[in-house]
Amino acid sequence: MRPMCVCRVIGVVVGLGMGTNPVNARDIHSYSNPDVAVVRHLDLNLSVDFATKTLHGSATLTIERKAAGSLVLDTRDLTIEAVEAGANPKTLAATKYTLKPADPILGSALEITLPDDAKIVRVTYKTSPSASALQWLDPQRTAGGKHPFLFTQSEAIHARSWIPLQDSPGVRITYDASIEISENLIAVMSAERSGTNIDRIRTALFTMKEPIPSYLIALAVGDLKFKPIGKRTGVWAEPSVVEKAAWEFADTEKMVEAAERLFGPYRWGRYDILVLPPSFPFGGMENPKLTFATPTVIAGDRSLVALIAHELAHSWSGNLVTNATWRDFWLNEGFTTYGERRIVEEIYGAEVATVEKRLGFLDLKEELASHKPIDQVLHVDLAGRDPDDGMTRIPYEKGALFLATVEQAFGRPAFDTYLKGYFSRNAFKSITTADFVADLKASLFATNPEAAAKIDLDAWIEQPDLKGTFTEPESAKLAAIGRSAEQFAGGGNAKDVKTADWTTHEWLQFLRAMPEGLTPAQMADLDTAFGLTQRGNAEIAAQWLVMTVRNGYAPADVRLEAFLTTIGRRKFLMPLYKELVKTDAGKARARAIYAKARPFYHPIAVDSVDKVVGKP
Ligand code: BES
Ligand code: ZN
């Protein structure tokens, strides 16, 4: 367990949006002081060394001075080799700096003395092999098995473990990067590719001209191939995966078009998808221009592509209009979950979207029941905590339900006009919950006081549980599946369940609707009829495997171990390990499996699983 952090009591004002309330705009998860000097541009120069599992090079920061004082950057586990400052890149000279003691959650503040004329600061440094954002994979952990792989995951506060910067979503920067790779591998970033120099060593060049928060800086290096999908869309993946990925994500270009109709112009040029090796700890990450995705969404039937709709929707909610602090995370994820379902509705129809809304609502009820009241609040208090721990389904689903409720009160046409306006008024800004409320009141509530009277903003945003009034999302299709599950659990036969045209989501609902305890005969009947233990679809397999642990169904033991030692997606790991540790025998098994699997998980997943299973 990570000890609680000694977060600063006095923070700094970083929300630069209108009407920002200084108390709420403080980013308690950054040591940086953008009120003294704010970083506007990053020139990143790194070489990738797979042998030592380190990145080595420099970050050259262009700063804008606001007041007298030193520059404070966020770092974690970085070895600082030199710090220089000057009026321009050619006149840099060594300057005084102090690396403060490390806080377990926030890392170490790097305090840099600024000469009067300093506008440029260069930090030369090296990352640690255990940097929290980085995962270094040995060749056997990749699809091809021949080349190593590196990828980053900067959200929420991991960028500081590979780049010294103001690691706060309230600070936006542009960047240029030059990445040296000694092997014959390809580097990709959340940026435009601006060239490759191949001399003795290969150097890939990138540029990001739109100002973004630090958590969206991303890099991956591996044996990668590109295949176009549409005119501004395509997939990057290992050679053996790229065709499957292009087929699975064939609707991506249509999704971008639908999203533009709904939310306004796509402001990022290209939209590509990078498929990572299976240890990627998330389903997807909305790195601008280049979504990072787990290979477990490649189900072979396009049934899990709502995840792409989700990451794409972040191109507006999150990447264009950004949460100013991690308290405001629901602005990123609630808007995006709402937007994801609007895109799904445009492309796959209202019934598919309805199924997802209903499933989201069921998730929300479950999550609310398993969290303390303070964590049921959208505008959640994260004082003293790692923002990664605030990542429940609540900001996603309660946020989406809130926005759907506002839509219902004002009608879709008025709400859609509001949404487009919200994205364009706040484009390339980082805003707080208070900024959003001010914007909503001024631009939507003012147009229709009668509808506005139906929305209790305080209940939705500041209160636990579901205190606002709303219409519960229902789905006739899922209700029918619930009845099939009941019939089976009540003594029916698996072969009588009509599953022929079920989608992944319907299968998941069937399994979720089962009672906690099933007999060994019932488990065997389900498995024989539907081949659940051998399912290639990771969502269905994960749900089934939880049931097999709960019910002590031994024929799935081998698959469970194979699953946990080859897939590192935190969403699947957590329920499985939590189910295992409920019994003594299960605990022993969890420990044995985890001892093998841990070296293969990303540091972010390791941190979460350690809390459940303990460090081996
Ligand atoms: N931005 C999140 C992932 C994230 C959140 C990383 C917080 C680190 C801290 C991403 O957009 C996301 O929500 N991914 C989901 C998939 C989505 C379909 C709900 C995931 O990975 O499960
Ligand atoms: Zn998201």
XYZ file of C-alpha atoms and ligand atoms in Angstrom:
639
model
C 0.000 0.000 0.000
C 1.230 3.447 -0.836
C 1.216 5.662 2.241
C -0.960 8.753 2.119
C 0.799 11.747 0.641
C 1.584 14.908 2.466
C -0.056 16.997 -0.213
C 0.420 20.718 0.050
C -2.247 22.641 1.841
C -1.584 25.796 -0.106
C -1.704 25.140 -3.829
C -1.562 27.392 -6.831
C -4.131 28.750 -9.198
C -3.799 26.959 -12.492
C -7.292 26.990 -14.003
C -7.074 29.670 -16.629
C -10.701 29.461 -17.714
C -13.289 32.107 -17.049
C -14.856 32.451 -13.637
C -12.323 30.129 -12.069
C -12.716 29.799 -8.357
C -9.152 29.781 -6.971
C -9.971 27.357 -4.165
C -11.259 24.725 -6.574
C -8.667 25.383 -9.270
C -5.703 24.397 -7.089
C -4.067 21.286 -8.385
C -3.070 19.422 -5.260
C -1.376 16.747 -7.374
C 1.358 18.985 -8.747
C 4.223 20.823 -7.086
C 4.456 23.207 -10.025
C 3.887 26.941 -9.689
C 2.548 28.216 -13.029
C 1.653 31.507 -11.351
C 5.412 32.264 -11.193
C 6.552 30.796 -14.504
C 4.435 28.748 -16.851
C 5.867 26.269 -19.353
C 4.520 26.881 -22.878
C 6.631 24.546 -25.014
C 8.673 21.385 -24.581
C 11.566 20.248 -26.761
C 12.124 16.633 -25.891
C 15.310 14.894 -26.896
C 15.504 11.281 -25.770
C 17.354 8.147 -26.612
C 15.708 4.827 -25.894
C 17.914 2.179 -24.332
C 16.278 -1.250 -24.104
C 19.380 -2.794 -22.532
C 19.233 -0.604 -19.417
C 15.484 0.105 -19.643
C 16.083 3.826 -19.514
C 15.334 6.968 -21.458
C 18.217 9.393 -21.493
C 18.333 12.949 -22.789
C 16.930 16.377 -22.143
C 13.755 18.378 -21.820
C 14.128 21.975 -22.964
C 11.295 24.108 -21.667
C 10.201 27.493 -22.970
C 8.756 29.413 -20.065
C 6.681 32.529 -19.615
C 7.563 34.489 -16.479
C 4.660 35.779 -14.407
C 6.204 36.799 -11.101
C 9.513 36.715 -9.262
C 10.576 33.304 -8.010
C 12.018 29.960 -9.004
C 10.564 27.402 -11.403
C 9.169 24.247 -9.809
C 8.803 21.096 -11.914
C 7.337 17.702 -11.083
C 9.592 14.654 -11.281
C 9.446 11.075 -10.065
C 12.432 8.728 -9.881
C 14.424 10.828 -12.376
C 18.195 11.159 -12.174
C 18.951 14.819 -12.848
C 22.318 15.294 -14.545
C 22.302 19.011 -15.315
C 20.053 22.041 -15.272
C 20.769 25.044 -17.449
C 18.879 28.275 -18.041
C 19.201 31.275 -20.329
C 17.544 33.808 -22.571
C 17.743 31.496 -25.591
C 18.861 27.929 -26.357
C 22.339 29.113 -27.407
C 23.162 30.971 -24.214
C 22.272 28.362 -21.641
C 24.401 28.178 -18.516
C 24.308 25.941 -15.471
C 21.910 27.177 -12.811
C 21.242 26.199 -9.202
C 18.625 23.559 -8.512
C 17.358 21.355 -5.685
C 15.623 18.028 -5.987
C 13.290 17.803 -2.984
C 12.647 14.584 -1.018
C 10.200 12.232 -2.726
C 6.568 12.056 -1.708
C 5.190 8.535 -2.362
C 2.331 9.846 -4.492
C 3.574 13.142 -5.907
C 7.249 12.395 -6.484
C 9.976 15.050 -6.055
C 9.717 18.748 -6.730
C 12.625 20.069 -8.783
C 13.207 23.671 -7.786
C 15.222 25.663 -10.327
C 16.700 29.109 -9.729
C 15.896 31.396 -12.661
C 18.357 34.099 -13.737
C 16.583 37.378 -14.525
C 16.685 36.919 -18.293
C 15.854 33.195 -18.333
C 13.210 32.140 -20.831
C 14.599 28.680 -21.592
C 15.403 25.932 -19.101
C 17.073 22.666 -20.052
C 17.049 19.626 -17.792
C 19.335 16.726 -18.725
C 18.206 13.517 -17.065
C 17.705 9.774 -17.089
C 14.597 7.772 -16.191
C 14.523 4.888 -13.731
C 13.957 1.308 -15.008
C 10.911 1.271 -12.710
C 9.446 4.597 -13.949
C 5.705 4.461 -13.264
C 4.698 5.574 -16.773
C 6.927 3.198 -18.667
C 6.620 -0.416 -19.519
C 9.613 -2.138 -21.077
C 8.623 -5.462 -22.590
C 11.005 -8.263 -23.410
C 10.478 -9.736 -26.895
C 8.565 -12.774 -25.573
C 5.844 -10.430 -24.270
C 5.045 -9.131 -27.745
C 2.979 -10.694 -30.527
C 6.034 -11.135 -32.785
C 8.324 -12.428 -30.049
C 11.475 -11.009 -31.703
C 11.742 -7.372 -30.673
C 11.349 -5.511 -27.410
C 8.575 -2.961 -26.907
C 8.250 0.222 -24.867
C 5.149 2.254 -24.164
C 4.166 5.094 -21.863
C 0.981 5.792 -19.889
C 1.072 9.339 -18.543
C -2.466 9.801 -17.183
C -3.047 10.704 -14.419
C 0.289 11.848 -12.890
C 2.889 9.595 -14.492
C 4.291 11.976 -17.136
C 6.640 13.249 -14.408
C 8.293 9.814 -14.262
C 9.659 10.246 -17.799
C 9.702 14.034 -18.370
C 10.459 16.773 -15.831
C 7.600 19.247 -16.337
C 4.627 21.009 -14.796
C 2.592 17.847 -14.548
C -0.816 19.405 -14.084
C -3.762 19.204 -16.506
C -4.248 22.956 -15.933
C -1.023 23.694 -17.838
C -1.033 23.238 -21.632
C 2.058 22.959 -23.790
C 3.048 22.353 -27.395
C 5.950 19.997 -28.017
C 8.613 18.828 -30.425
C 10.382 15.545 -29.876
C 13.348 13.752 -31.275
C 13.574 10.078 -30.297
C 16.735 8.055 -30.926
C 16.371 4.312 -31.270
C 19.372 2.079 -31.682
C 17.456 -0.920 -32.988
C 15.502 -1.273 -36.157
C 12.236 -0.297 -34.504
C 9.528 2.315 -35.082
C 8.658 5.100 -32.650
C 5.194 6.677 -32.522
C 3.954 9.573 -30.388
C 0.786 11.512 -29.605
C 1.878 14.042 -32.195
C 2.406 14.600 -35.879
C 5.274 12.628 -37.395
C 7.619 15.225 -38.858
C 10.444 13.055 -40.154
C 12.909 10.237 -39.618
C 16.661 10.604 -39.869
C 18.445 7.378 -40.550
C 22.185 7.675 -40.092
C 24.183 5.738 -37.544
C 21.224 5.704 -35.263
C 17.617 6.131 -36.228
C 15.928 9.303 -34.997
C 12.189 9.876 -35.252
C 10.908 13.443 -35.153
C 7.517 14.603 -33.940
C 5.653 17.838 -33.468
C 2.513 18.686 -31.530
C 1.335 22.162 -32.447
C -1.881 22.152 -30.443
C -1.414 22.960 -26.741
C -2.106 19.866 -24.644
C -1.878 18.922 -20.968
C 1.115 16.792 -19.920
C -0.924 13.630 -19.306
C -1.482 13.384 -23.072
C 2.205 13.121 -23.985
C 2.796 9.559 -25.132
C 5.436 7.419 -26.801
C 5.641 3.823 -27.976
C 8.535 1.996 -29.626
C 8.324 -1.449 -31.163
C 8.181 -3.503 -34.317
C 5.231 -1.555 -35.721
C 3.435 -1.427 -39.030
C 0.838 1.045 -40.258
C -2.285 0.361 -42.269
C -4.636 3.138 -43.374
C -8.377 2.794 -42.691
C -9.662 6.053 -44.130
C -8.309 9.385 -45.279
C -7.262 10.577 -41.833
C -7.531 7.297 -39.904
C -5.374 4.200 -39.630
C -3.915 1.581 -37.306
C -0.427 0.953 -35.966
C 0.272 -2.512 -34.629
C 2.788 -5.303 -34.677
C 2.893 -6.865 -38.163
C 0.933 -9.997 -37.170
C -1.864 -7.883 -35.636
C -2.202 -5.011 -38.092
C -4.630 -6.671 -40.567
C -6.970 -7.898 -37.841
C -6.889 -4.479 -36.208
C -7.691 -2.680 -39.469
C -10.670 -4.987 -39.999
C -11.933 -4.584 -36.436
C -11.714 -0.784 -36.556
C -13.015 -0.344 -40.100
C -15.763 2.035 -38.897
C -13.308 4.538 -37.429
C -13.501 7.083 -40.256
C -17.319 7.005 -40.045
C -17.036 7.547 -36.302
C -14.902 10.660 -36.793
C -17.479 12.001 -39.262
C -20.349 11.289 -36.863
C -18.482 12.906 -33.986
C -17.858 16.031 -36.080
C -21.570 16.309 -36.825
C -22.320 16.027 -33.117
C -19.521 18.008 -31.459
C -17.986 20.264 -34.119
C -14.785 20.045 -36.187
C -12.095 17.468 -35.354
C -9.168 19.720 -34.460
C -6.270 17.223 -34.419
C -5.559 16.331 -38.049
C -5.130 12.547 -38.009
C -6.902 9.994 -35.835
C -4.881 6.779 -35.651
C -5.080 3.830 -33.267
C -2.066 2.035 -31.818
C -2.730 -1.550 -30.723
C -0.434 -2.401 -27.825
C 0.745 -5.740 -26.478
C -1.685 -7.376 -23.989
C 0.007 -5.934 -20.898
C -1.420 -2.467 -21.658
C -3.117 -1.698 -18.323
C -6.189 0.057 -19.760
C -8.803 -0.559 -22.407
C -7.884 2.621 -24.189
C -6.055 5.894 -23.685
C -6.995 8.980 -25.648
C -3.497 10.155 -26.583
C -4.148 12.936 -29.115
C -3.931 11.950 -32.800
C -3.079 8.395 -31.650
C -5.382 6.441 -29.340
C -3.579 3.655 -27.447
C -5.707 0.481 -27.264
C -5.591 -2.950 -25.681
C -5.497 -5.877 -28.116
C -8.381 -7.387 -26.101
C -10.836 -5.159 -28.024
C -10.044 -7.129 -31.146
C -12.858 -9.635 -30.647
C -13.040 -10.607 -34.312
C -16.614 -9.339 -34.680
C -16.312 -5.567 -34.090
C -18.433 -5.978 -30.966
C -16.201 -3.926 -28.662
C -15.591 -0.863 -30.815
C -17.563 1.401 -28.475
C -14.141 1.723 -26.850
C -12.882 3.477 -29.984
C -15.963 5.729 -29.933
C -15.033 6.538 -26.327
C -11.387 7.402 -26.980
C -12.375 9.363 -30.084
C -14.965 11.361 -28.104
C -12.105 12.453 -25.830
C -10.781 14.438 -28.810
C -13.441 16.945 -27.715
C -14.104 16.178 -24.047
C -10.703 15.873 -22.411
C -8.212 16.735 -25.111
C -9.849 19.941 -26.392
C -11.648 20.902 -23.156
C -9.616 19.471 -20.304
C -10.253 18.904 -16.607
C -8.173 21.572 -14.822
C -7.484 19.277 -11.853
C -8.112 15.580 -11.142
C -11.108 16.585 -8.985
C -12.734 17.601 -12.236
C -12.023 14.220 -13.879
C -15.764 13.688 -14.375
C -15.700 16.540 -16.933
C -13.354 14.356 -19.006
C -14.958 10.980 -18.490
C -18.649 11.824 -17.937
C -18.848 13.941 -21.111
C -16.888 11.277 -22.986
C -19.119 8.413 -21.862
C -22.154 10.460 -22.918
C -20.442 11.326 -26.228
C -19.371 7.708 -26.834
C -23.008 6.585 -26.724
C -24.089 9.382 -29.058
C -21.481 8.212 -31.595
C -22.572 4.579 -31.130
C -26.193 5.615 -31.698
C -25.266 7.460 -34.922
C -23.438 4.463 -36.346
C -25.053 1.349 -34.881
C -28.520 2.644 -34.037
C -30.542 3.533 -30.954
C -31.024 -0.030 -29.737
C -27.286 -0.732 -29.456
C -26.795 2.587 -27.650
C -29.674 1.751 -25.307
C -28.055 -1.553 -24.358
C -24.847 0.308 -23.475
C -26.722 2.928 -21.443
C -28.509 0.221 -19.488
C -25.273 -1.685 -18.820
C -23.643 1.573 -17.745
C -26.493 2.219 -15.357
C -26.133 -1.252 -13.830
C -22.390 -0.633 -13.436
C -23.159 2.652 -11.737
C -25.535 1.050 -9.221
C -22.900 -1.577 -8.406
C -20.153 1.008 -8.035
C -22.250 3.296 -5.850
C -22.991 0.365 -3.564
C -19.299 -0.456 -3.177
C -17.910 3.013 -2.441
C -18.062 5.333 0.532
C -20.323 8.408 0.169
C -17.360 10.766 -0.376
C -16.347 8.767 -3.442
C -19.867 8.782 -4.862
C -19.573 12.518 -5.567
C -18.778 13.721 -9.111
C -16.705 16.640 -7.846
C -14.732 14.209 -5.704
C -12.318 15.243 -2.968
C -8.945 13.612 -3.698
C -6.934 15.332 -0.960
C -4.154 13.049 0.240
C -4.891 10.446 -2.417
C -3.456 9.187 -5.658
C -5.766 10.306 -8.505
C -5.497 6.785 -9.955
C -7.476 5.639 -6.919
C -10.331 8.017 -7.777
C -10.802 6.142 -11.019
C -14.070 4.302 -10.445
C -16.997 3.994 -12.855
C -18.741 6.826 -10.986
C -17.299 9.852 -12.855
C -18.026 7.998 -16.103
C -21.530 6.762 -15.499
C -22.954 9.294 -13.079
C -21.503 12.030 -15.289
C -23.094 10.516 -18.410
C -26.435 10.036 -16.677
C -26.365 13.646 -15.512
C -25.751 14.912 -19.064
C -28.446 12.611 -20.472
C -30.811 14.101 -17.875
C -29.952 17.645 -18.952
C -30.476 16.588 -22.569
C -33.901 15.222 -21.690
C -34.941 18.381 -19.851
C -33.958 20.760 -22.671
C -34.576 18.482 -25.645
C -31.925 17.075 -27.940
C -31.709 19.980 -30.428
C -31.103 22.578 -27.705
C -28.651 20.330 -25.884
C -26.708 19.574 -29.067
C -26.369 23.286 -29.780
C -25.093 23.734 -26.245
C -22.553 20.908 -26.575
C -21.053 22.298 -29.786
C -20.861 25.730 -28.182
C -19.267 24.327 -25.006
C -16.494 22.699 -27.041
C -15.827 25.761 -29.155
C -15.979 28.322 -26.312
C -13.598 26.253 -24.199
C -11.371 24.835 -26.940
C -7.765 24.334 -25.794
C -8.658 25.406 -22.261
C -8.454 23.542 -18.973
C -11.582 24.153 -16.924
C -12.873 23.358 -13.461
C -16.270 22.081 -12.443
C -17.151 25.650 -11.386
C -16.217 26.929 -14.870
C -18.482 24.294 -16.409
C -21.394 25.230 -14.145
C -20.976 28.915 -15.029
C -20.884 28.052 -18.743
C -23.961 25.807 -18.466
C -25.973 28.421 -16.609
C -25.028 31.232 -18.983
C -25.454 29.316 -22.229
C -28.171 26.734 -21.670
C -30.076 27.350 -18.458
C -30.632 31.020 -19.341
C -32.423 30.016 -22.556
C -35.084 27.937 -20.793
C -35.641 28.605 -17.063
C -38.489 26.091 -16.919
C -36.244 23.232 -18.025
C -33.414 24.531 -15.827
C -35.675 24.290 -12.776
C -35.815 20.507 -13.277
C -32.047 20.101 -12.780
C -30.647 20.174 -9.265
C -26.987 20.896 -10.051
C -25.828 20.623 -6.478
C -27.458 17.192 -6.085
C -25.781 15.888 -9.250
C -22.353 17.400 -8.784
C -21.679 17.735 -5.075
C -23.839 15.054 -3.420
C -23.251 11.319 -2.979
C -25.514 8.622 -4.461
C -28.171 9.582 -7.029
C -29.949 12.540 -5.478
C -31.034 14.217 -8.726
C -34.179 13.086 -10.550
C -33.651 11.033 -13.708
C -35.258 8.439 -15.948
C -33.717 5.019 -15.454
C -32.251 3.697 -18.739
C -34.055 0.484 -19.717
C -33.429 -2.031 -22.478
C -36.079 -4.560 -23.532
C -33.343 -6.732 -25.046
C -31.382 -6.920 -21.806
C -34.542 -7.515 -19.774
C -35.258 -10.577 -21.954
C -31.746 -11.822 -21.336
C -32.244 -11.382 -17.613
C -35.289 -13.650 -17.886
C -33.282 -16.302 -19.767
C -30.672 -16.202 -17.027
C -33.335 -16.583 -14.364
C -34.884 -19.553 -16.149
C -31.536 -21.247 -16.420
C -30.562 -20.541 -12.817
C -33.989 -21.792 -11.681
C -33.321 -25.271 -13.106
C -33.428 -24.861 -16.918
C -31.028 -26.367 -19.429
C -28.302 -24.354 -21.121
C -29.196 -25.785 -24.529
C -32.697 -24.240 -24.265
C -31.299 -20.710 -23.994
C -31.635 -18.951 -27.365
C -28.225 -17.378 -27.805
C -27.869 -17.474 -31.582
C -27.706 -13.731 -32.315
C -26.247 -12.526 -29.047
C -23.649 -9.790 -29.091
C -20.782 -9.626 -26.603
C -22.807 -7.268 -24.428
C -25.744 -9.641 -24.323
C -23.472 -12.524 -23.302
C -22.008 -10.373 -20.571
C -25.452 -9.529 -19.290
C -26.486 -13.198 -19.294
C -23.458 -14.085 -17.152
C -23.830 -11.061 -14.880
C -27.469 -11.864 -14.231
C -26.614 -15.279 -12.772
C -27.008 -15.677 -9.023
C -23.803 -15.772 -6.929
C -23.943 -19.537 -6.432
C -24.415 -22.087 -9.218
C -24.092 -25.875 -8.784
C -21.148 -27.770 -10.344
C -23.652 -29.343 -12.754
C -24.960 -25.931 -13.814
C -21.423 -24.608 -14.377
C -20.543 -27.683 -16.439
C -23.791 -27.386 -18.412
C -23.034 -23.744 -19.320
C -19.473 -24.566 -20.264
C -20.367 -27.570 -22.409
C -23.166 -25.749 -24.219
C -21.303 -22.483 -24.843
C -17.570 -23.263 -24.607
C -17.107 -20.417 -22.156
C -13.759 -21.504 -20.726
C -12.218 -21.439 -24.199
C -13.746 -18.146 -25.384
C -11.281 -15.944 -27.229
C -13.349 -12.854 -26.410
C -11.532 -11.455 -23.375
C -14.603 -9.652 -21.975
C -16.683 -12.831 -21.944
C -13.761 -14.948 -20.729
C -13.042 -12.549 -17.848
C -16.678 -12.506 -16.709
C -16.902 -16.304 -16.900
C -13.604 -16.804 -15.081
C -14.853 -14.717 -12.140
C -17.817 -17.108 -11.950
C -15.540 -20.142 -12.119
C -13.496 -18.869 -9.159
C -16.620 -18.012 -7.167
C -18.090 -21.461 -7.787
C -14.871 -23.481 -7.518
C -15.174 -24.760 -11.100
C -11.826 -26.532 -11.548
C -11.934 -27.242 -15.333
C -11.267 -23.521 -15.862
C -8.161 -23.397 -13.648
C -5.684 -23.722 -16.499
C -7.385 -21.009 -18.536
C -7.529 -18.711 -15.505
C -3.792 -18.944 -15.026
C -3.152 -18.489 -18.755
C -5.442 -15.443 -18.771
C -3.838 -13.772 -15.760
C -0.322 -14.367 -17.037
C -0.958 -13.044 -20.554
C -3.391 -10.143 -20.143
C -2.487 -7.097 -18.058
C -5.637 -4.984 -18.436
C -6.462 -3.753 -14.952
C -10.217 -3.920 -15.473
C -9.953 -7.718 -15.917
C -7.261 -8.352 -13.319
C -8.921 -6.633 -10.403
C -12.232 -8.583 -10.240
C -10.370 -11.878 -10.741
C -7.778 -11.305 -8.019
C -10.438 -9.869 -5.676
C -12.553 -12.980 -6.178
C -9.555 -15.273 -5.646
C -8.468 -13.743 -2.333
C -11.892 -14.326 -0.760
C -10.837 -17.833 0.376
C -7.594 -19.144 1.860
C -7.027 -21.605 -0.974
C -7.818 -18.874 -3.487
C -5.373 -16.537 -1.788
C -2.584 -19.091 -2.146
C -3.451 -19.529 -5.813
C -3.604 -15.779 -6.369
C -0.125 -15.423 -4.848
C 1.319 -18.240 -6.946
C -0.143 -16.871 -10.191
C 0.758 -13.287 -9.336
C 4.373 -14.233 -8.655
C 4.614 -15.381 -12.271
C 2.493 -12.620 -13.770
C 3.760 -9.549 -11.902
C 6.927 -8.986 -13.965
C 4.730 -8.781 -17.040
C 2.204 -6.226 -15.717
C 2.563 -2.470 -16.182
C 3.656 -0.558 -13.021
C 0.150 0.962 -12.786
C -1.480 -2.489 -12.747
C 1.182 -3.788 -10.327
C 0.365 -0.972 -7.934
C -3.339 -1.927 -7.976
C -2.862 -5.699 -7.730
C -0.281 -5.323 -4.925
C -3.040 -3.716 -2.865
C -5.233 -6.820 -3.263
C -2.764 -9.724 -3.296
C 0.221 -8.177 -1.530
C 3.747 -7.937 -2.891
C 5.191 -11.388 -3.641
N -8.638 8.211 -20.004
C -9.112 6.916 -19.717
C -8.059 6.016 -19.118
C -7.457 6.512 -17.813
C -8.215 7.145 -16.859
C -6.127 6.300 -17.566
C -7.625 7.586 -15.669
C -5.549 6.732 -16.396
C -6.297 7.375 -15.427
C -9.701 6.240 -20.957
O -10.349 7.108 -21.811
C -10.747 5.261 -20.496
O -11.689 5.680 -19.893
N -10.562 3.987 -20.803
C -11.466 2.931 -20.440
C -12.250 2.465 -21.625
C -13.550 3.122 -21.846
C -14.312 2.455 -22.987
C -14.436 3.210 -20.637
C -10.673 1.738 -19.963
O -9.472 1.720 -20.181
O -11.263 0.830 -19.421
Zn -12.127 7.882 -21.010
